[in-house]
Short mmCIF file of C-alpha atoms in Angstrom, two decimals:
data_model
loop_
_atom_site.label_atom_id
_atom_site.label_comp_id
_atom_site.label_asym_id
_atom_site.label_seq_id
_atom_site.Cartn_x
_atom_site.Cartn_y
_atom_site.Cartn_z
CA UNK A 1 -187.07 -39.70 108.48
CA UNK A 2 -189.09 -37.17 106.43
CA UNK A 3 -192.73 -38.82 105.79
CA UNK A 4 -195.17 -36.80 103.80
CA UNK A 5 -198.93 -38.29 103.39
CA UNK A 6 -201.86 -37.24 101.29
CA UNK A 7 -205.04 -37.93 101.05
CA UNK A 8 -206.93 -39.07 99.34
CA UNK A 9 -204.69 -41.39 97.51
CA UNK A 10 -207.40 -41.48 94.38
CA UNK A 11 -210.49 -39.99 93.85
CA UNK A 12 -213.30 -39.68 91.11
CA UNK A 13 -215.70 -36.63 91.19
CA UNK A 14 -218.48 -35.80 88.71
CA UNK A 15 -217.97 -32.36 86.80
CA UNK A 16 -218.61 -29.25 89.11
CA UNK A 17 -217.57 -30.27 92.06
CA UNK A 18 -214.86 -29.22 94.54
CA UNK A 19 -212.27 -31.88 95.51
CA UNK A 20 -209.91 -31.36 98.43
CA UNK A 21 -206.40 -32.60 99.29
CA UNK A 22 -204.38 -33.02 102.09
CA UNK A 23 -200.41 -32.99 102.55
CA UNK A 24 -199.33 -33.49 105.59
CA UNK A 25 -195.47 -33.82 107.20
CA UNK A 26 -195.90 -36.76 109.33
CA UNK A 27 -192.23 -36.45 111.37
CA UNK A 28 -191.30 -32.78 111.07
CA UNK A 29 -192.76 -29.52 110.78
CA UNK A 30 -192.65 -28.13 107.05
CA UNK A 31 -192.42 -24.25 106.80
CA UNK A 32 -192.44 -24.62 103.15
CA UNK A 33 -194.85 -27.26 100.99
CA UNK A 34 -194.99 -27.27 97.40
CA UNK A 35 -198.22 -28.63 94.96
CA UNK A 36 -197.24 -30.32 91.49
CA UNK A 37 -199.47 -31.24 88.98
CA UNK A 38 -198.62 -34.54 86.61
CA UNK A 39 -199.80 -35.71 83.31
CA UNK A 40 -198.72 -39.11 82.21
CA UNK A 41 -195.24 -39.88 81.10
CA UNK A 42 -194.28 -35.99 82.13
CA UNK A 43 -192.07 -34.54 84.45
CA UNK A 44 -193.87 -33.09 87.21
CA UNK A 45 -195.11 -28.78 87.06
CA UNK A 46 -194.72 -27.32 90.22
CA UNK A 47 -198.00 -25.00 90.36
CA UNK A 48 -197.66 -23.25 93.49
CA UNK A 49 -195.14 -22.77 96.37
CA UNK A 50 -197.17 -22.27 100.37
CA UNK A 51 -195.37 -20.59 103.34
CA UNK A 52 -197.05 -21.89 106.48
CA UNK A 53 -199.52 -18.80 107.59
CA UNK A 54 -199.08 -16.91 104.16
CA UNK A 55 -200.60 -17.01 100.83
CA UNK A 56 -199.62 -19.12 98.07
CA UNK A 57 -197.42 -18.51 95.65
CA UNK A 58 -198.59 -19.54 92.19
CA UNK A 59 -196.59 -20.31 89.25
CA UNK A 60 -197.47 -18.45 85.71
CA UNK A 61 -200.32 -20.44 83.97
CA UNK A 62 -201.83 -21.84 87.34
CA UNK A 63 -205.39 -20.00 87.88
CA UNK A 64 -205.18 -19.32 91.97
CA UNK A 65 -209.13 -19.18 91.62
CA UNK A 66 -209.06 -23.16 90.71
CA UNK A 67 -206.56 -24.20 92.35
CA UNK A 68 -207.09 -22.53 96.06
CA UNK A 69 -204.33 -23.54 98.33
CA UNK A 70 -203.86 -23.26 102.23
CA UNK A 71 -201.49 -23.93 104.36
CA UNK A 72 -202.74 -23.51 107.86
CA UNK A 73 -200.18 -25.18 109.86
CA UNK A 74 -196.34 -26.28 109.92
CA UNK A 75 -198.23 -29.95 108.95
CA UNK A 76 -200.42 -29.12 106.98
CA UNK A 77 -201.50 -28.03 103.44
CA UNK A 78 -204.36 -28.44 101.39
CA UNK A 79 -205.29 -27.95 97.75
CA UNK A 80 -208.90 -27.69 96.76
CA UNK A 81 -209.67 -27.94 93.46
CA UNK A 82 -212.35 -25.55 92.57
CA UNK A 83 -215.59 -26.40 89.92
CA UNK A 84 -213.34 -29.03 88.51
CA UNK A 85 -213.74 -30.62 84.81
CA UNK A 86 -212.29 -33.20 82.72
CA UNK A 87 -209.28 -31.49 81.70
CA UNK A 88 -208.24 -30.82 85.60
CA UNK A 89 -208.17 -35.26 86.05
CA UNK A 90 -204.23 -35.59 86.68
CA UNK A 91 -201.78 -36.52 88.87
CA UNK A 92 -201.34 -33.91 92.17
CA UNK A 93 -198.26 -34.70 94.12
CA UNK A 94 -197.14 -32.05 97.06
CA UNK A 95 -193.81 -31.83 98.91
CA UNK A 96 -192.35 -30.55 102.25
CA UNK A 97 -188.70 -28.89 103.22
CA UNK A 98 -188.28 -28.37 106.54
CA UNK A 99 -186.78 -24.38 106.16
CA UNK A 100 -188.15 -23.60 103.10
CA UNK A 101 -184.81 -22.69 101.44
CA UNK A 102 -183.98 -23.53 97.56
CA UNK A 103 -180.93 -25.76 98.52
CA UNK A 104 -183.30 -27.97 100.61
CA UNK A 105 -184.01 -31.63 99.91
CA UNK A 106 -187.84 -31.83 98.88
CA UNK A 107 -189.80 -34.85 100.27
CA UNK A 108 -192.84 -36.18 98.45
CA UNK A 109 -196.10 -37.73 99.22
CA UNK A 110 -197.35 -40.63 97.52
CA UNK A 111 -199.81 -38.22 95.23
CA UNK A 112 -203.63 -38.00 94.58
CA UNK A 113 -205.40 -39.45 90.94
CA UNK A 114 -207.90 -37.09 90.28
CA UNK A 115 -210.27 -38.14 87.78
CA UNK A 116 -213.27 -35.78 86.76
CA UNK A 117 -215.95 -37.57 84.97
CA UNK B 1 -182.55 -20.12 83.38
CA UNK B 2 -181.99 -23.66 84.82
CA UNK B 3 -182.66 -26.73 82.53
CA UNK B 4 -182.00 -30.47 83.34
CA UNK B 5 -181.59 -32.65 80.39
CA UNK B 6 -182.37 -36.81 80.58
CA UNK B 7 -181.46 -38.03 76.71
CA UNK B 8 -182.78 -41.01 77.76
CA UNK B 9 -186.51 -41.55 76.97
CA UNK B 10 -186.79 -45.17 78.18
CA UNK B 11 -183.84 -47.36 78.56
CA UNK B 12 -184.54 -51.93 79.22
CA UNK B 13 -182.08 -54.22 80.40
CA UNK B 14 -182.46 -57.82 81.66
CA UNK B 15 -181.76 -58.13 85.35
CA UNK B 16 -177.87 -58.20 86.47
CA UNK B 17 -177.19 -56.26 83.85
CA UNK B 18 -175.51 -52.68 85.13
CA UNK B 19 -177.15 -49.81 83.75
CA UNK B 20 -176.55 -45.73 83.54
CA UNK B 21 -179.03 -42.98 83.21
CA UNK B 22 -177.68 -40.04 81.89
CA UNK B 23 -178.01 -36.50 83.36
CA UNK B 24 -176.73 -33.27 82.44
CA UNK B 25 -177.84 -29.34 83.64
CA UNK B 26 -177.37 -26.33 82.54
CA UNK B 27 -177.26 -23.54 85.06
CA UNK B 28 -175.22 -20.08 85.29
CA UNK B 29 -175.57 -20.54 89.46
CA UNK B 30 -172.01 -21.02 91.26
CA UNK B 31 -174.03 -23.06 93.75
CA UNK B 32 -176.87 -24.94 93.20
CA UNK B 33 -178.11 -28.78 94.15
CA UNK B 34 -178.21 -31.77 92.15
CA UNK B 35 -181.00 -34.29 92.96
CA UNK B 36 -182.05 -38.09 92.10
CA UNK B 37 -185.54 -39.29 92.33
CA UNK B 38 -187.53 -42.69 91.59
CA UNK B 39 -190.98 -42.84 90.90
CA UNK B 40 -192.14 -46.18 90.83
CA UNK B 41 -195.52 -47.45 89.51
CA UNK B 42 -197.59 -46.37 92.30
CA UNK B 43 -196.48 -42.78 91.74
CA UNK B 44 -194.67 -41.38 94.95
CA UNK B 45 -191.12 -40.10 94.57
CA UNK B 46 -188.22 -41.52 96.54
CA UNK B 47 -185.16 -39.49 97.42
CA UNK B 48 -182.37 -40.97 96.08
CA UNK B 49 -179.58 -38.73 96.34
CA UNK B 50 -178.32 -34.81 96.70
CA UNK B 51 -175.47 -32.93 96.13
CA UNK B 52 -173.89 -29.84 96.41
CA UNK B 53 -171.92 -27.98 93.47
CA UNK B 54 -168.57 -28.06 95.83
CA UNK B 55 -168.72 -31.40 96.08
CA UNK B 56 -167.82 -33.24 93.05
CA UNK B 57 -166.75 -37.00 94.90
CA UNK B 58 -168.42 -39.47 93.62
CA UNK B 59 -171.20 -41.22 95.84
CA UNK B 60 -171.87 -45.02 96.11
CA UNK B 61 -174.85 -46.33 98.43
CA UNK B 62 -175.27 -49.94 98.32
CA UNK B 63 -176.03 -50.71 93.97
CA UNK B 64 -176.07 -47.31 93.52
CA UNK B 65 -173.79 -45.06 92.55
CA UNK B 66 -173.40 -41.11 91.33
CA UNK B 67 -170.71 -39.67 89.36
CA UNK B 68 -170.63 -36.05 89.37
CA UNK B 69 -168.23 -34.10 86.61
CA UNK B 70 -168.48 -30.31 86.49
CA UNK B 71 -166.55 -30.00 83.94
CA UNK B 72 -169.30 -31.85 81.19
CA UNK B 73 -171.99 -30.53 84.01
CA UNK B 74 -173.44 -34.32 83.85
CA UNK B 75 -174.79 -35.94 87.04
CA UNK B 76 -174.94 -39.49 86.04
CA UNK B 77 -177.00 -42.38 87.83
CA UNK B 78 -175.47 -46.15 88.02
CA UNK B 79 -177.00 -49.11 89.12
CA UNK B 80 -175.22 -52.58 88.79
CA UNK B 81 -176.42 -56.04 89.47
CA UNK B 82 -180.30 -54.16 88.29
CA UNK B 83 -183.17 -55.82 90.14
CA UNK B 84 -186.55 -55.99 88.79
CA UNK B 85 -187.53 -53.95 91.60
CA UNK B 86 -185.38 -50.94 89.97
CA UNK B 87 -187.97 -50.50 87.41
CA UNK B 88 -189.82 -47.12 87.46
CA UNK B 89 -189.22 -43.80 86.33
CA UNK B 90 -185.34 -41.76 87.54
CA UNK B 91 -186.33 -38.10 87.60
CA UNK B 92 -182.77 -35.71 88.01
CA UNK B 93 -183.61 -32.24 89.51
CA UNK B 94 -181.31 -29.09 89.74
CA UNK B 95 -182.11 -25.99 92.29
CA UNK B 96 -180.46 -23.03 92.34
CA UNK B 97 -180.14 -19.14 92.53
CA UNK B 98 -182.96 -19.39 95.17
CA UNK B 99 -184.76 -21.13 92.43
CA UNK B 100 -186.71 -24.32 93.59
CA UNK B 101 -186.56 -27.77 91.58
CA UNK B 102 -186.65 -27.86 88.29
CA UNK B 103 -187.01 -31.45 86.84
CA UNK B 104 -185.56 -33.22 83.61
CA UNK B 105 -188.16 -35.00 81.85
CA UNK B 106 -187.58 -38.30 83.50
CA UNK B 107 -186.11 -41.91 82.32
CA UNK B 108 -188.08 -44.58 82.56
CA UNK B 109 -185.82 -48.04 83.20
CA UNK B 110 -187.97 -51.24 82.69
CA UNK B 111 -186.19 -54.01 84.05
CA UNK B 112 -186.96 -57.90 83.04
CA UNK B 113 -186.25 -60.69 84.79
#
């Protein structure tokens, strides 16, 4: 199997704070994880690309200042969500390949609701 | 540039009925990879399906099926006998050229019983 969790699965903050999310490859070790940002009825944004023990890549449009990504192990990523506000509330949804390459099969986790009060 | 098309906004059919969700890409890759996803309600995407540009047989797995055509670059979705379980959103997704996924805009497929 390829299992990806996050957590947490929902979570409300109050304006200024920093909120923190895990991805994690439960079965295999992901070189390569990907973040994705969702509004509702969209298509899914990919905002950033992260290479196990290098920085993130971010797409054009994503502030990396906001959106601070690390990926720390070939488990693990996390996406901290810097000062957030209102307009940040979406849906974040990361995925894992096992190599990293373009022609790979992207696994999801089951996403975080973000909602900034 | 890469760009996955999904005409179909929202499509509802009454359960048994068999139903198709349109897909077609545009991409100036030799090879790249098709992909299927579901999203249901609670939000996480399932892998449904990939395939590779050199392989244009068509795929059935259990109600589902795929029907690949280079020649209208479409990447069509079936599912007969639809269950009320089938209802969520069908995402198709292209990568190529080293590119990562790039997503059509979804279908959603509402299902009654």
């Amino acid at each position: 199997g390829a299992v990806v969790s996050q957590h947490p699965s929902r979570v409300i903050c109050k304006s200024g704070t920093s909120v923190k999310i895990e991805c994690r490859s439960l079965d295999f070790q992901a070189t390569t994880m990907f973040w994705y940002r969702q509004f509702p009825k969209q298509s899914l944004m990919l905002m950033a690309t992260s290479n196990e023990g290098s920085k993130a890549t971010y797409e054009q449009g994503v502030e990396k200042d906001k959106f601070l990504i690390n990926h720390a192990s070939l488990t693990l990523s996390t996406l901290t969500v810097t000062s957030a506000h209102p307009e940040d509330s979406s849906f974040y949804i990361c995925s894992a390949t096992r190599q990293g390459g373009w022609q790979e099969t992207q696994y999801f986790g089951p996403g975080t609701r973000l909602l900034v009060l | 540039a890469q760009k996955v098309t999904q005409a179909q906004t929202e499509i509802s059919v009454v359960e048994k009925e068999d139903v198709t969700l349109d897909c077609v890409y545009e991409t100036r890759d030799t090879t790249y990879y098709l992909f299927w996803y579901k999203q249901p309600p609670s939000g996480e995407l399932v892998f449904l399906i990939r395939r590779n540009s050199f392989d244009e047989q068509n795929e059935i797995s259990g109600r589902y099926s795929w029907n690949f055509q280079k020649s209208t670059s479409s990447f069509n979705f079936t599912i007969t006998a639809s269950q009320v379980v089938d209802s969520a959103v069908y995402f198709c997704a292209l990568s190529g050229g080293y590119s990562t996924l790039t997503f059509g805009k979804g279908t959603m497929l509402l299902v009654s019983p």
